Amino acid sequence: MQEAGSSVLELQNRELLKISGVQGVDVFEEEKIVLHTEQGILEIQGLQLNIIQLDLATELIQIQGTVDAVIYPHERHRRQSKKRQEESFIRKMLS
C-alpha cells in the first residue's frame, strides 16, 4: 500500500512508464510530458510519448513511447537560471 505523499515510478523496457502520485499534467507533447506529482514537478523526455491512461482520482498515469529521461528539476536551479536570464536581458538593454 502506498503512503500519502509518495510516488512510485515503474519503467518497463523504456517503453511503458507507470507513475503513481500524479496530481496533474502541465505539458503534453510528443517529446516531453511534464507532470505535477506529490514529489514535485516531474519531466519525462523521449520520443512518440503518449498518455495511454490517466486517472487523477487514483493519481495514476501510464505513458507509452521511448523514454529517454525522467527528471525532477530542482527549484533552485530554475530560479538561478531565470535570474541569469533577467540579468542578461538587463545587460543587453544597458549596452
mmCIF file of C-alpha atoms in Angstrom:
data_model
loop_
_atom_site.group_PDB
_atom_site.id
_atom_site.type_symbol
_atom_site.label_atom_id
_atom_site.label_comp_id
_atom_site.label_asym_id
_atom_site.label_seq_id
_atom_site.Cartn_x
_atom_site.Cartn_y
_atom_site.Cartn_z
ATOM 1 C CA MET A 1 0.000 0.000 0.000
ATOM 2 C CA GLN A 2 1.309 3.431 -0.943
ATOM 3 C CA GLU A 3 1.777 6.132 1.724
ATOM 4 C CA ALA A 4 0.184 9.554 1.321
ATOM 5 C CA GLY A 5 2.620 11.955 -0.335
ATOM 6 C CA SER A 6 4.572 9.175 -2.027
ATOM 7 C CA SER A 7 5.107 8.381 -5.673
ATOM 8 C CA VAL A 8 6.128 5.186 -7.465
ATOM 9 C CA LEU A 9 7.713 5.054 -10.918
ATOM 10 C CA GLU A 10 7.898 1.797 -12.895
ATOM 11 C CA LEU A 11 9.642 1.740 -16.278
ATOM 12 C CA GLN A 12 9.362 -1.363 -18.457
ATOM 13 C CA ASN A 13 11.893 -1.721 -21.289
ATOM 14 C CA ARG A 14 11.979 2.079 -21.767
ATOM 15 C CA GLU A 15 8.581 1.709 -23.498
ATOM 16 C CA LEU A 16 5.964 1.842 -20.732
ATOM 17 C CA LEU A 17 6.151 4.163 -17.732
ATOM 18 C CA LYS A 18 3.677 3.836 -14.861
ATOM 19 C CA ILE A 19 3.608 6.578 -12.229
ATOM 20 C CA SER A 20 1.514 6.955 -9.091
ATOM 21 C CA GLY A 21 1.050 10.125 -7.079
ATOM 22 C CA VAL A 22 0.202 12.196 -10.177
ATOM 23 C CA GLN A 23 -1.842 15.309 -9.437
ATOM 24 C CA GLY A 24 -1.929 16.859 -12.906
ATOM 25 C CA VAL A 25 -0.428 17.164 -16.371
ATOM 26 C CA ASP A 26 1.248 20.510 -17.113
ATOM 27 C CA VAL A 27 2.748 19.764 -20.568
ATOM 28 C CA PHE A 28 1.835 17.020 -23.029
ATOM 29 C CA GLU A 29 3.944 16.912 -26.186
ATOM 30 C CA GLU A 30 5.268 14.044 -28.287
ATOM 31 C CA GLU A 31 8.816 14.529 -26.922
ATOM 32 C CA LYS A 32 8.076 15.867 -23.427
ATOM 33 C CA ILE A 33 5.500 15.382 -20.694
ATOM 34 C CA VAL A 34 5.592 17.444 -17.507
ATOM 35 C CA LEU A 35 3.616 16.218 -14.522
ATOM 36 C CA HIS A 36 2.755 17.684 -11.163
ATOM 37 C CA THR A 37 3.281 14.883 -8.626
ATOM 38 C CA GLU A 38 3.236 14.555 -4.858
ATOM 39 C CA GLN A 39 7.050 14.650 -5.019
ATOM 40 C CA GLY A 40 7.170 17.816 -7.164
ATOM 41 C CA ILE A 41 7.434 18.553 -10.865
ATOM 42 C CA LEU A 42 8.418 15.536 -12.970
ATOM 43 C CA GLU A 43 9.577 15.824 -16.588
ATOM 44 C CA ILE A 44 9.602 12.834 -18.946
ATOM 45 C CA GLN A 45 11.605 13.193 -22.165
ATOM 46 C CA GLY A 46 11.537 10.803 -25.105
ATOM 47 C CA LEU A 47 10.087 10.039 -28.499
ATOM 48 C CA GLN A 48 6.479 9.415 -29.531
ATOM 49 C CA LEU A 49 5.281 9.785 -25.938
ATOM 50 C CA ASN A 50 1.601 9.111 -25.468
ATOM 51 C CA ILE A 51 -0.568 9.060 -22.351
ATOM 52 C CA ILE A 52 -2.483 5.787 -22.561
ATOM 53 C CA GLN A 53 -4.113 6.034 -19.130
ATOM 54 C CA LEU A 54 -4.707 8.955 -16.774
ATOM 55 C CA ASP A 55 -6.822 8.670 -13.646
ATOM 56 C CA LEU A 56 -6.472 11.684 -11.360
ATOM 57 C CA ALA A 57 -8.910 10.178 -8.842
ATOM 58 C CA THR A 58 -6.413 7.366 -8.152
ATOM 59 C CA GLU A 59 -3.420 9.563 -9.144
ATOM 60 C CA LEU A 60 -2.173 7.041 -11.736
ATOM 61 C CA ILE A 61 -0.767 7.602 -15.232
ATOM 62 C CA GLN A 62 0.660 5.293 -17.901
ATOM 63 C CA ILE A 63 2.871 6.679 -20.633
ATOM 64 C CA GLN A 64 3.886 4.753 -23.749
ATOM 65 C CA GLY A 65 6.737 5.595 -26.119
ATOM 66 C CA THR A 66 10.525 5.634 -25.999
ATOM 67 C CA VAL A 67 11.544 7.102 -22.631
ATOM 68 C CA ASP A 68 14.950 8.823 -22.714
ATOM 69 C CA ALA A 69 14.910 10.651 -19.368
ATOM 70 C CA VAL A 70 12.887 11.076 -16.195
ATOM 71 C CA ILE A 71 13.846 14.264 -14.354
ATOM 72 C CA TYR A 72 12.828 16.015 -11.141
ATOM 73 C CA PRO A 73 14.111 19.547 -11.866
ATOM 74 C CA HIS A 74 15.480 21.467 -8.886
ATOM 75 C CA GLU A 75 13.538 24.592 -7.954
ATOM 76 C CA ARG A 76 16.802 26.328 -7.032
ATOM 77 C CA HIS A 77 18.282 25.589 -10.476
ATOM 78 C CA ARG A 78 15.226 27.035 -12.227
ATOM 79 C CA ARG A 79 15.294 30.194 -10.074
ATOM 80 C CA GLN A 80 19.014 30.690 -10.748
ATOM 81 C CA SER A 81 18.520 30.177 -14.480
ATOM 82 C CA LYS A 82 15.678 32.706 -14.549
ATOM 83 C CA LYS A 83 17.795 35.211 -12.592
ATOM 84 C CA ARG A 84 20.675 34.813 -15.092
ATOM 85 C CA GLN A 85 18.267 35.366 -17.996
ATOM 86 C CA GLU A 86 16.948 38.540 -16.357
ATOM 87 C CA GLU A 87 20.476 39.825 -15.688
ATOM 88 C CA SER A 88 21.483 39.074 -19.279
ATOM 89 C CA PHE A 89 18.438 40.961 -20.557
ATOM 90 C CA ILE A 90 19.260 43.967 -18.374
ATOM 91 C CA ARG A 91 22.891 43.979 -19.599
ATOM 92 C CA LYS A 92 21.721 43.931 -23.216
ATOM 93 C CA MET A 93 19.342 46.811 -22.563
ATOM 94 C CA LEU A 94 22.102 48.875 -20.931
ATOM 95 C CA SER A 95 24.679 48.125 -23.629
#
